[in-house]
mmCIF file of C-alpha atoms in Angstrom:
data_model
loop_
_atom_site.group_PDB
_atom_site.id
_atom_site.type_symbol
_atom_site.label_atom_id
_atom_site.label_comp_id
_atom_site.label_asym_id
_atom_site.label_seq_id
_atom_site.Cartn_x
_atom_site.Cartn_y
_atom_site.Cartn_z
ATOM 1 C CA MET F 1 139.299 -64.441 144.111
ATOM 2 C CA ASN F 2 141.482 -64.390 141.403
ATOM 3 C CA ARG F 3 140.733 -67.278 140.073
ATOM 4 C CA HIS F 4 136.771 -66.224 139.679
ATOM 5 C CA ARG F 5 138.525 -63.309 137.748
ATOM 6 C CA ALA F 6 140.571 -65.632 135.374
ATOM 7 C CA LEU F 7 137.273 -67.652 134.923
ATOM 8 C CA LEU F 8 135.074 -64.650 134.325
ATOM 9 C CA VAL F 9 137.862 -63.445 131.455
ATOM 10 C CA VAL F 10 138.074 -66.744 129.887
ATOM 11 C CA ALA F 11 134.363 -66.925 129.778
ATOM 12 C CA GLY F 12 134.105 -63.394 128.008
ATOM 13 C CA LEU F 13 136.874 -64.239 125.985
ATOM 14 C CA LEU F 14 134.793 -67.656 125.048
ATOM 15 C CA LEU F 15 131.423 -65.693 124.643
ATOM 16 C CA SER F 16 133.364 -62.698 122.149
ATOM 17 C CA ALA F 17 134.587 -65.374 119.971
ATOM 18 C CA PHE F 18 131.569 -67.408 119.483
ATOM 19 C CA THR F 19 129.582 -64.279 118.629
ATOM 20 C CA ARG F 20 131.958 -63.543 116.159
ATOM 21 C CA ALA F 21 131.799 -66.990 114.461
ATOM 22 C CA ALA F 22 128.468 -67.000 114.111
ATOM 23 C CA GLY F 23 128.477 -63.649 112.668
ATOM 24 C CA VAL F 24 126.422 -61.842 114.639
ATOM 25 C CA ASP F 25 127.804 -58.376 114.115
ATOM 26 C CA LYS F 26 127.584 -58.916 110.718
ATOM 27 C CA LEU F 27 123.446 -59.283 111.072
ATOM 28 C CA PRO F 28 121.588 -57.447 107.932
ATOM 29 C CA THR F 29 120.244 -55.202 110.737
ATOM 30 C CA ARG F 30 123.350 -53.530 110.846
ATOM 31 C CA GLN F 31 123.675 -53.004 107.059
ATOM 32 C CA LEU F 32 120.001 -51.545 107.022
ATOM 33 C CA ASP F 33 120.967 -48.998 109.861
ATOM 34 C CA ALA F 34 123.486 -47.772 107.993
ATOM 35 C CA PRO F 35 123.073 -44.040 107.451
ATOM 36 C CA THR F 36 123.659 -44.729 103.487
ATOM 37 C CA THR F 37 122.482 -47.770 101.451
ATOM 38 C CA TYR F 38 124.462 -48.242 98.228
ATOM 39 C CA VAL F 39 123.082 -50.918 95.943
ATOM 40 C CA PRO F 40 125.137 -52.255 93.485
ATOM 41 C CA GLY F 41 123.913 -52.661 89.986
ATOM 42 C CA ASN F 42 121.838 -55.600 89.847
ATOM 43 C CA ILE F 43 119.992 -54.690 86.485
ATOM 44 C CA SER F 44 122.193 -55.127 83.576
ATOM 45 C CA ASP F 45 121.820 -55.616 79.672
ATOM 46 C CA PRO F 46 124.068 -55.753 76.920
ATOM 47 C CA SER F 47 124.631 -52.000 77.026
ATOM 48 C CA GLY F 48 125.778 -51.740 80.198
ATOM 49 C CA THR F 49 124.752 -51.732 83.872
ATOM 50 C CA LEU F 50 122.376 -49.720 86.135
ATOM 51 C CA GLU F 51 123.006 -48.966 89.773
ATOM 52 C CA THR F 52 120.631 -47.567 92.572
ATOM 53 C CA PHE F 53 121.574 -45.440 95.284
ATOM 54 C CA SER F 54 120.040 -44.216 98.267
ATOM 55 C CA GLN F 55 121.027 -41.419 100.616
ATOM 56 C CA THR F 56 118.565 -42.436 103.303
ATOM 57 C CA ARG F 57 118.296 -45.210 105.282
ATOM 58 C CA LEU F 58 115.529 -47.977 105.419
ATOM 59 C CA ILE F 59 112.892 -47.127 107.749
ATOM 60 C CA SER F 60 111.087 -50.517 107.501
ATOM 61 C CA ARG F 61 112.176 -53.963 107.735
ATOM 62 C CA VAL F 62 108.632 -55.527 106.845
ATOM 63 C CA PRO F 63 110.060 -58.810 104.385
ATOM 64 C CA PHE F 64 110.229 -57.525 100.827
ATOM 65 C CA SER F 65 107.092 -60.118 99.310
ATOM 66 C CA PRO F 66 106.186 -59.894 95.030
ATOM 67 C CA ARG F 67 102.726 -60.859 96.193
ATOM 68 C CA SER F 68 102.539 -56.774 97.766
ATOM 69 C CA GLU F 69 102.530 -55.364 94.860
ATOM 70 C CA PRO F 70 99.702 -53.708 93.962
ATOM 71 C CA THR F 71 98.559 -54.556 90.425
ATOM 72 C CA ALA F 72 95.547 -52.406 90.069
ATOM 73 C CA GLY F 73 94.704 -49.029 90.085
ATOM 74 C CA PRO F 74 95.356 -46.289 92.981
ATOM 75 C CA ALA F 75 92.623 -48.154 95.028
ATOM 76 C CA ALA F 76 94.873 -51.050 95.777
ATOM 77 C CA VAL F 77 97.300 -48.737 97.049
ATOM 78 C CA PRO F 78 95.618 -47.172 100.311
ATOM 79 C CA CYS F 79 96.601 -44.175 101.716
ATOM 80 C CA GLY F 80 99.712 -44.364 103.847
ATOM 81 C CA ARG F 81 100.282 -47.788 102.952
ATOM 82 C CA ARG F 82 102.799 -47.756 99.883
ATOM 83 C CA ARG F 83 105.728 -48.581 98.839
ATOM 84 C CA VAL F 84 108.432 -48.796 101.238
ATOM 85 C CA GLU F 85 107.086 -52.336 101.673
ATOM 86 C CA TYR F 86 109.561 -52.763 98.668
ATOM 87 C CA PHE F 87 112.128 -51.224 100.422
ATOM 88 C CA SER F 88 111.562 -53.077 103.593
ATOM 89 C CA GLY F 89 113.686 -56.034 103.091
ATOM 90 C CA ARG F 90 116.992 -56.157 101.227
ATOM 91 C CA PRO F 91 116.899 -53.691 98.115
ATOM 92 C CA ALA F 92 118.787 -56.003 96.318
ATOM 93 C CA THR F 93 116.626 -59.033 96.889
ATOM 94 C CA ALA F 94 114.040 -56.714 95.578
ATOM 95 C CA ILE F 95 115.875 -56.037 92.533
ATOM 96 C CA SER F 96 116.586 -59.795 91.968
ATOM 97 C CA ILE F 97 113.191 -60.802 92.554
ATOM 98 C CA HIS F 98 111.809 -58.563 89.898
ATOM 99 C CA ALA F 99 115.213 -58.593 87.419
ATOM 100 C CA GLY F 100 114.132 -55.390 86.341
ATOM 101 C CA ASN F 101 110.713 -56.533 84.902
ATOM 102 C CA GLY F 102 109.153 -55.340 88.424
ATOM 103 C CA SER F 103 107.262 -51.807 88.075
ATOM 104 C CA VAL F 104 109.826 -50.734 90.761
ATOM 105 C CA PHE F 105 113.262 -50.840 89.670
ATOM 106 C CA ARG F 106 112.240 -50.825 86.153
ATOM 107 C CA ALA F 107 114.830 -49.158 83.809
ATOM 108 C CA LEU F 108 112.503 -46.676 82.560
ATOM 109 C CA ASP F 109 115.060 -45.087 79.910
ATOM 110 C CA GLY F 110 116.276 -47.149 77.065
ATOM 111 C CA ALA F 111 112.561 -48.188 76.503
ATOM 112 C CA ASN F 112 113.773 -48.760 72.883
ATOM 113 C CA CYS F 113 116.552 -51.173 73.894
ATOM 114 C CA PRO F 114 114.485 -54.669 74.163
ATOM 115 C CA SER F 115 116.182 -55.869 77.140
ATOM 116 C CA ALA F 116 115.664 -52.571 78.652
ATOM 117 C CA THR F 117 111.840 -53.006 78.430
ATOM 118 C CA SER F 118 110.305 -53.472 81.441
ATOM 119 C CA LEU F 119 107.424 -55.251 80.464
ATOM 120 C CA PRO F 120 107.962 -58.650 79.965
ATOM 121 C CA ARG F 121 105.258 -58.821 77.002
ATOM 122 C CA SER F 122 107.156 -56.405 75.604
ATOM 123 C CA ARG F 123 110.181 -57.708 75.569
ATOM 124 C CA ASN F 124 108.967 -60.961 74.764
ATOM 125 C CA HIS F 125 107.122 -59.857 71.797
ATOM 126 C CA GLY F 126 109.218 -57.127 70.628
ATOM 127 C CA ILE F 127 106.978 -53.922 70.930
ATOM 128 C CA GLN F 128 109.294 -51.327 71.786
ATOM 129 C CA PRO F 129 107.702 -48.962 68.782
ATOM 130 C CA ALA F 130 104.855 -48.559 71.330
ATOM 131 C CA ALA F 131 106.877 -47.196 74.092
ATOM 132 C CA GLU F 132 109.035 -45.065 71.394
ATOM 133 C CA PHE F 133 105.962 -43.704 70.466
ATOM 134 C CA ARG F 134 105.340 -42.542 73.810
ATOM 135 C CA ALA F 135 102.411 -45.129 73.978
ATOM 136 C CA HIS F 136 101.699 -47.806 76.126
ATOM 137 C CA PRO F 137 101.878 -51.293 74.582
ATOM 138 C CA ASP F 138 98.326 -52.341 75.908
ATOM 139 C CA VAL F 139 97.266 -49.109 73.703
ATOM 140 C CA VAL F 140 98.736 -50.913 70.721
ATOM 141 C CA ALA F 141 97.045 -54.233 71.789
ATOM 142 C CA GLY F 142 94.210 -52.378 72.650
ATOM 143 C CA ALA F 143 93.261 -51.342 69.196
ATOM 144 C CA ALA F 144 91.149 -55.020 68.898
ATOM 145 C CA ASN F 145 90.846 -54.489 64.822
ATOM 146 C CA ALA F 146 94.272 -53.240 64.035
ATOM 147 C CA GLU F 147 94.282 -53.236 60.476
ATOM 148 C CA PHE F 148 98.195 -53.503 60.413
ATOM 149 C CA SER F 149 101.496 -55.083 62.373
ATOM 150 C CA ILE F 150 104.979 -53.795 62.973
ATOM 151 C CA ILE F 151 106.969 -56.128 60.498
ATOM 152 C CA SER F 152 110.293 -54.611 61.140
ATOM 153 C CA ILE F 153 112.052 -51.690 63.103
ATOM 154 C CA ASP F 154 115.460 -49.994 62.036
ATOM 155 C CA ASP F 155 116.622 -47.815 64.995
ATOM 156 C CA PRO F 156 120.129 -46.164 64.261
ATOM 157 C CA TYR F 157 120.547 -45.863 68.347
ATOM 158 C CA GLN F 158 120.161 -49.458 69.156
ATOM 159 C CA CYS F 159 120.037 -49.349 72.604
ATOM 160 C CA PRO F 160 121.155 -46.077 74.324
ATOM 161 C CA LYS F 161 124.457 -45.583 75.669
ATOM 162 C CA LEU F 162 123.531 -43.198 78.068
ATOM 163 C CA ARG F 163 120.204 -43.433 80.165
ATOM 164 C CA ARG F 164 118.738 -40.098 81.483
ATOM 165 C CA PRO F 165 117.053 -39.974 84.956
ATOM 166 C CA SER F 166 114.160 -42.146 85.259
ATOM 167 C CA GLN F 167 110.815 -40.567 86.240
ATOM 168 C CA ARG F 168 107.541 -41.862 87.339
ATOM 169 C CA SER F 169 105.358 -41.175 84.841
ATOM 170 C CA THR F 170 101.802 -42.416 84.038
ATOM 171 C CA ALA F 171 103.256 -45.267 81.857
ATOM 172 C CA SER F 172 105.779 -46.307 84.710
ATOM 173 C CA ALA F 173 105.473 -46.727 88.399
ATOM 174 C CA SER F 174 109.024 -46.255 88.674
ATOM 175 C CA PHE F 175 109.914 -43.840 91.635
ATOM 176 C CA HIS F 176 113.489 -43.073 91.093
ATOM 177 C CA ASN F 177 115.176 -40.005 90.403
ATOM 178 C CA LEU F 178 112.052 -38.026 91.402
ATOM 179 C CA LYS F 179 114.120 -34.800 92.376
ATOM 180 C CA PHE F 180 114.153 -34.265 88.957
ATOM 181 C CA ILE F 181 110.513 -34.589 88.373
ATOM 182 C CA ASN F 182 108.689 -31.518 87.076
ATOM 183 C CA GLY F 183 105.447 -32.841 86.103
ATOM 184 C CA ILE F 184 103.707 -31.010 88.409
ATOM 185 C CA MET F 185 100.389 -29.445 88.159
ATOM 186 C CA TRP F 186 101.566 -25.415 87.015
ATOM 187 C CA ASP F 187 98.232 -24.423 87.555
ATOM 188 C CA GLY F 188 98.925 -24.141 91.291
ATOM 189 C CA ARG F 189 97.007 -27.070 92.463
ATOM 190 C CA GLU F 190 100.154 -28.855 93.348
ATOM 191 C CA PRO F 191 102.156 -25.792 94.271
ATOM 192 C CA ASP F 192 105.682 -27.550 94.327
ATOM 193 C CA LEU F 193 107.482 -30.438 94.430
ATOM 194 C CA LYS F 194 107.344 -31.278 97.770
ATOM 195 C CA THR F 195 103.633 -31.059 98.733
ATOM 196 C CA ARG F 196 102.573 -32.550 95.729
ATOM 197 C CA PRO F 197 101.264 -36.290 96.392
ATOM 198 C CA TRP F 198 103.445 -37.754 93.693
ATOM 199 C CA MET F 199 104.449 -40.619 95.795
ATOM 200 C CA GLN F 200 101.446 -42.424 95.199
ATOM 201 C CA PRO F 201 102.539 -44.289 92.573
ATOM 202 C CA TRP F 202 99.542 -45.155 90.615
ATOM 203 C CA SER F 203 97.656 -41.791 91.490
ATOM 204 C CA THR F 204 95.040 -40.143 89.678
ATOM 205 C CA PRO F 205 96.009 -36.792 87.807
ATOM 206 C CA SER F 206 93.001 -35.338 90.622
ATOM 207 C CA PRO F 207 94.716 -33.665 93.488
ATOM 208 C CA ARG F 208 91.503 -33.899 95.195
ATOM 209 C CA LEU F 209 91.682 -37.558 95.966
ATOM 210 C CA ARG F 210 95.357 -37.128 97.152
ATOM 211 C CA HIS F 211 95.660 -34.656 99.358
ATOM 212 C CA GLY F 212 95.009 -36.458 102.694
ATOM 213 C CA CYS F 213 98.241 -38.023 101.609
ATOM 214 C CA ALA F 214 100.558 -34.944 101.443
ATOM 215 C CA ALA F 215 101.960 -35.615 104.745
ATOM 216 C CA ASP F 216 103.420 -39.179 103.963
ATOM 217 C CA PRO F 217 106.840 -40.066 106.451
ATOM 218 C CA ASP F 218 108.158 -42.268 103.538
ATOM 219 C CA ARG F 219 108.623 -39.548 101.193
ATOM 220 C CA SER F 220 111.831 -38.510 102.047
ATOM 221 C CA LEU F 221 113.007 -42.199 101.920
ATOM 222 C CA GLU F 222 111.338 -42.382 98.353
ATOM 223 C CA SER F 223 112.497 -39.157 97.276
ATOM 224 C CA SER F 224 116.231 -40.037 97.790
ATOM 225 C CA VAL F 225 116.201 -43.197 95.418
ATOM 226 C CA PHE F 226 118.486 -42.369 92.595
ATOM 227 C CA THR F 227 119.057 -44.899 89.357
ATOM 228 C CA ALA F 228 121.469 -44.054 86.660
ATOM 229 C CA GLN F 229 123.786 -45.975 84.627
ATOM 230 C CA SER F 230 127.057 -46.542 85.758
ATOM 231 C CA VAL F 231 128.963 -49.192 83.346
ATOM 232 C CA ASP F 232 128.603 -48.850 79.772
ATOM 233 C CA THR F 233 130.081 -51.886 77.848
ATOM 234 C CA GLN F 234 132.068 -49.709 75.261
ATOM 235 C CA ALA F 235 132.995 -46.814 77.506
ATOM 236 C CA GLY F 236 133.479 -48.577 80.857
ATOM 237 C CA ASP F 237 133.104 -47.140 84.300
ATOM 238 C CA LEU F 238 130.949 -44.245 83.941
ATOM 239 C CA THR F 239 132.606 -42.710 87.323
ATOM 240 C CA ALA F 240 135.783 -43.573 86.304
ATOM 241 C CA GLN F 241 138.791 -40.427 86.409
ATOM 242 C CA GLY F 242 136.506 -38.018 87.760
ATOM 243 C CA ALA F 243 133.376 -38.783 85.137
ATOM 244 C CA THR F 244 129.922 -37.806 86.795
ATOM 245 C CA GLY F 245 127.982 -41.031 85.828
ATOM 246 C CA GLY F 246 126.042 -42.945 88.176
ATOM 247 C CA PRO F 247 123.333 -42.576 90.350
ATOM 248 C CA VAL F 248 125.740 -41.235 93.338
ATOM 249 C CA ALA F 249 126.695 -38.136 91.181
ATOM 250 C CA LEU F 250 123.218 -38.024 89.916
ATOM 251 C CA SER F 251 121.732 -37.583 93.226
ATOM 252 C CA ALA F 252 124.295 -34.698 94.135
ATOM 253 C CA GLN F 253 122.886 -32.361 91.194
ATOM 254 C CA ALA F 254 120.574 -29.345 91.505
ATOM 255 C CA PHE F 255 117.571 -29.742 89.983
ATOM 256 C CA SER F 256 116.851 -27.282 87.236
ATOM 257 C CA PRO F 257 113.801 -27.448 85.334
ATOM 258 C CA GLY F 258 114.603 -27.982 81.490
ATOM 259 C CA ILE F 259 118.279 -28.546 81.809
ATOM 260 C CA ASN F 260 118.110 -31.854 83.736
ATOM 261 C CA SER F 261 114.723 -32.607 84.168
ATOM 262 C CA GLY F 262 113.018 -35.142 81.444
ATOM 263 C CA ALA F 263 109.690 -34.142 81.121
ATOM 264 C CA ALA F 264 109.462 -30.922 78.850
ATOM 265 C CA LEU F 265 109.549 -27.895 80.399
ATOM 266 C CA PRO F 266 105.489 -25.848 80.524
ATOM 267 C CA LEU F 267 104.981 -23.728 77.922
ATOM 268 C CA MET F 268 105.682 -20.596 79.473
ATOM 269 C CA PHE F 269 109.107 -21.660 80.355
ATOM 270 C CA LEU F 270 110.280 -21.621 76.676
ATOM 271 C CA PRO F 271 111.905 -19.009 75.602
ATOM 272 C CA CYS F 272 110.529 -17.319 73.002
ATOM 273 C CA THR F 273 106.833 -18.344 73.395
ATOM 274 C CA PRO F 274 104.647 -15.710 72.921
ATOM 275 C CA LEU F 275 102.268 -17.669 75.010
ATOM 276 C CA GLY F 276 104.141 -18.122 77.995
ATOM 277 C CA LEU F 277 104.338 -15.508 80.857
ATOM 278 C CA ARG F 278 102.624 -12.914 79.246
ATOM 279 C CA HIS F 279 99.327 -15.375 79.500
ATOM 280 C CA TRP F 280 99.750 -15.679 82.769
ATOM 281 C CA ARG F 281 99.696 -12.085 83.654
ATOM 282 C CA LYS F 282 95.952 -11.980 82.651
ATOM 283 C CA ARG F 283 95.189 -14.747 85.244
ATOM 284 C CA ARG F 284 93.898 -13.917 88.836
ATOM 285 C CA GLY F 285 93.352 -16.304 91.937
ATOM 286 C CA ALA F 286 95.000 -17.708 94.496
ATOM 287 C CA ALA F 287 95.783 -20.740 92.744
ATOM 288 C CA VAL F 288 97.405 -18.744 89.841
ATOM 289 C CA HIS F 289 99.629 -16.901 92.474
ATOM 290 C CA ARG F 290 100.629 -20.184 94.321
ATOM 291 C CA ALA F 291 102.056 -21.382 90.657
ATOM 292 C CA ARG F 292 103.791 -18.011 90.067
ATOM 293 C CA ARG F 293 105.600 -18.602 93.078
ATOM 294 C CA VAL F 294 106.729 -21.747 91.874
ATOM 295 C CA VAL F 295 107.907 -20.559 88.515
ATOM 296 C CA VAL F 296 109.998 -18.114 90.152
ATOM 297 C CA GLN F 297 111.509 -20.740 92.907
ATOM 298 C CA TYR F 298 112.005 -23.270 90.248
ATOM 299 C CA LEU F 299 113.407 -21.472 87.265
ATOM 300 C CA PRO F 300 117.310 -21.472 87.286
ATOM 301 C CA HIS F 301 118.944 -18.466 88.621
ATOM 302 C CA GLY F 302 120.775 -17.867 85.153
ATOM 303 C CA HIS F 303 117.049 -17.274 83.832
ATOM 304 C CA PHE F 304 116.928 -14.541 86.439
ATOM 305 C CA ARG F 305 120.655 -12.965 85.887
ATOM 306 C CA ARG F 306 119.962 -13.039 81.852
ATOM 307 C CA ALA F 307 116.528 -11.091 82.217
ATOM 308 C CA ARG F 308 118.430 -8.845 85.161
ATOM 309 C CA ILE F 309 115.503 -9.520 87.202
ATOM 310 C CA GLN F 310 116.111 -9.715 91.175
ATOM 311 C CA ARG F 311 114.682 -13.207 92.507
ATOM 312 C CA ARG F 312 112.335 -12.373 95.123
ATOM 313 C CA SER F 313 109.509 -13.949 97.099
ATOM 314 C CA GLY F 314 106.304 -13.268 98.203
ATOM 315 C CA ARG F 315 103.586 -11.110 96.514
ATOM 316 C CA ASP F 316 106.453 -9.169 95.034
ATOM 317 C CA VAL F 317 106.597 -12.183 93.106
ATOM 318 C CA ASP F 318 102.993 -12.348 92.244
ATOM 319 C CA ARG F 319 102.558 -9.063 91.703
ATOM 320 C CA GLY F 320 105.675 -7.662 89.531
ATOM 321 C CA HIS F 321 108.034 -10.290 88.815
ATOM 322 C CA LEU F 322 106.683 -12.593 86.712
ATOM 323 C CA LEU F 323 105.340 -9.373 84.851
ATOM 324 C CA ASP F 324 108.936 -8.679 84.546
ATOM 325 C CA LEU F 325 109.865 -11.637 83.692
ATOM 326 C CA SER F 326 107.187 -11.837 81.001
ATOM 327 C CA ARG F 327 108.692 -8.628 79.288
ATOM 328 C CA HIS F 328 111.935 -10.634 78.838
ATOM 329 C CA PRO F 329 110.428 -13.777 77.451
ATOM 330 C CA ASN F 330 113.741 -14.264 75.840
ATOM 331 C CA VAL F 331 115.528 -15.236 78.878
ATOM 332 C CA GLY F 332 117.752 -17.884 78.204
ATOM 333 C CA ALA F 333 118.222 -17.404 74.763
ATOM 334 C CA THR F 334 119.865 -14.641 72.426
ATOM 335 C CA ARG F 335 117.581 -13.221 70.574
ATOM 336 C CA CYS F 336 113.957 -14.442 69.719
ATOM 337 C CA PRO F 337 112.776 -14.360 65.842
ATOM 338 C CA ARG F 338 110.027 -11.844 65.493
ATOM 339 C CA MET E 1 93.970 -34.941 61.861
ATOM 340 C CA MET E 2 96.188 -35.259 58.639
ATOM 341 C CA ASP E 3 99.378 -36.457 57.236
ATOM 342 C CA ILE E 4 101.842 -33.618 56.772
ATOM 343 C CA GLY E 5 104.999 -35.809 56.036
ATOM 344 C CA THR E 6 106.570 -35.198 59.434
ATOM 345 C CA SER E 7 106.619 -39.146 59.385
ATOM 346 C CA SER E 8 108.484 -39.752 56.785
ATOM 347 C CA PRO E 9 111.631 -41.830 57.732
ATOM 348 C CA GLN E 10 114.650 -40.179 58.539
ATOM 349 C CA PRO E 11 118.422 -41.572 58.807
ATOM 350 C CA ASN E 12 118.349 -40.133 62.240
ATOM 351 C CA LEU E 13 115.324 -41.693 63.489
ATOM 352 C CA PRO E 14 114.140 -44.934 64.111
ATOM 353 C CA SER E 15 111.728 -46.465 61.078
ATOM 354 C CA TYR E 16 108.881 -48.970 61.218
ATOM 355 C CA VAL E 17 107.954 -51.197 58.658
ATOM 356 C CA ILE E 18 104.271 -51.696 58.941
ATOM 357 C CA HIS E 19 102.172 -54.102 56.756
ATOM 358 C CA CYS E 20 98.552 -53.317 56.345
ATOM 359 C CA ASN E 21 96.117 -56.508 55.960
ATOM 360 C CA ASP E 22 95.308 -55.047 52.551
ATOM 361 C CA GLY E 23 98.859 -55.867 51.602
ATOM 362 C CA THR E 24 100.606 -52.481 51.509
ATOM 363 C CA GLN E 25 103.723 -51.741 53.424
ATOM 364 C CA ILE E 26 104.123 -48.427 54.989
ATOM 365 C CA ALA E 27 107.556 -46.990 56.144
ATOM 366 C CA THR E 28 107.291 -44.319 58.830
ATOM 367 C CA SER E 29 109.185 -42.831 61.827
ATOM 368 C CA ASP E 30 105.827 -42.288 63.423
ATOM 369 C CA PRO E 31 101.973 -43.918 62.889
ATOM 370 C CA GLY E 32 100.147 -41.307 64.106
ATOM 371 C CA ARG E 33 96.862 -41.641 65.033
ATOM 372 C CA ALA E 34 97.044 -45.298 63.908
ATOM 373 C CA MET E 35 98.640 -46.482 67.096
ATOM 374 C CA VAL E 36 95.107 -45.692 68.717
ATOM 375 C CA THR E 37 92.686 -46.523 66.008
ATOM 376 C CA GLY E 38 94.621 -49.530 64.734
ATOM 377 C CA LYS E 39 93.363 -48.435 61.250
ATOM 378 C CA CYS E 40 95.533 -47.991 58.092
ATOM 379 C CA ALA E 41 93.898 -45.147 57.155
ATOM 380 C CA ASP E 42 95.235 -43.110 59.933
ATOM 381 C CA LEU E 43 98.651 -43.979 59.460
ATOM 382 C CA ASN E 44 101.199 -40.898 59.929
ATOM 383 C CA LYS E 45 98.391 -38.808 60.401
ATOM 384 C CA VAL E 46 98.660 -36.229 63.226
ATOM 385 C CA LYS E 47 97.035 -33.381 64.912
ATOM 386 C CA VAL E 48 98.249 -30.230 63.306
ATOM 387 C CA PRO E 49 99.564 -27.713 65.553
ATOM 388 C CA GLY E 50 97.828 -24.280 65.485
ATOM 389 C CA LEU E 51 99.060 -21.495 63.757
ATOM 390 C CA ARG E 52 97.934 -18.806 66.055
ATOM 391 C CA VAL E 53 98.573 -18.409 69.410
#
């Protein structure tokens, strides 16, 4: 009996040794199941390094394939089958395949930097001005009988030193840092950031076409991806000594429209604007009410403090508080010119 | 659409030298509508903001 036990113990030890040597405990499966996925910076250019950070685990393991990248418009991505494919393999692989050129892991900001321009065509031909002019390069090329050509560029900033949070926009299919996007439809058709079908990367502006996709389980995954510059060639590590550069610190920031959002605020958010909240007072309808709730929900607390307005919710917001706020058009500013 | 002078090159803005087919060269910080139409006549032309709100 003792002999049998000794043999079993020896066999067990040998099996564990073989398993360890074969690296079974280091299978990528374990890594993918980790609660936090950290993708080291694979996008570098002479000015620094971009890093991508995801707060959630990878929820699908379909091998990444560059061919799965839709190239056409919204019809190429049916509802419910979206970019999770890009995350389904190893993110680092996806990045290396795209090498910064793809529409997924593109460096949206720094578009005036040739190496950060994501479109290969732009990169090769130096059509950075189009990006700076906020026009798609194809628009420039689309002017069939263009009577001019850009022969030189003098950019005093060269490549940007620090990059803002990149966001999805009509010109880019990137879905990083979506937490900070404020380009929702403020008329109430898309009442808040959570219900907006902005996970449709190539979505049309029409919410009617996209409402069926609003409850996608991949949303939490895709909305938890953050990309930011973490290393600067001159300044070094932007997270050193308590600095808050990089995607990890970015992911911890609270979203405040107009403060850390990339897009410009709607006019009604701007202080000292006669068109702002007063304009909304005269509007009626359920959609407007929903939009008003959004305004109150996403305005920074400081706005309300300065305006001495107590933050409430529900019908009070609809009926009264926006009106109160409209009487204080200069919230956030010391004094508005008259 | 008209040139209201906001596209003049500034030291703190990127400037671009544009060569027109008729041989003229224009330095600008924003070609304006010409980016859409491709016409040199539209260089620096932008939409004039409304004065009344």
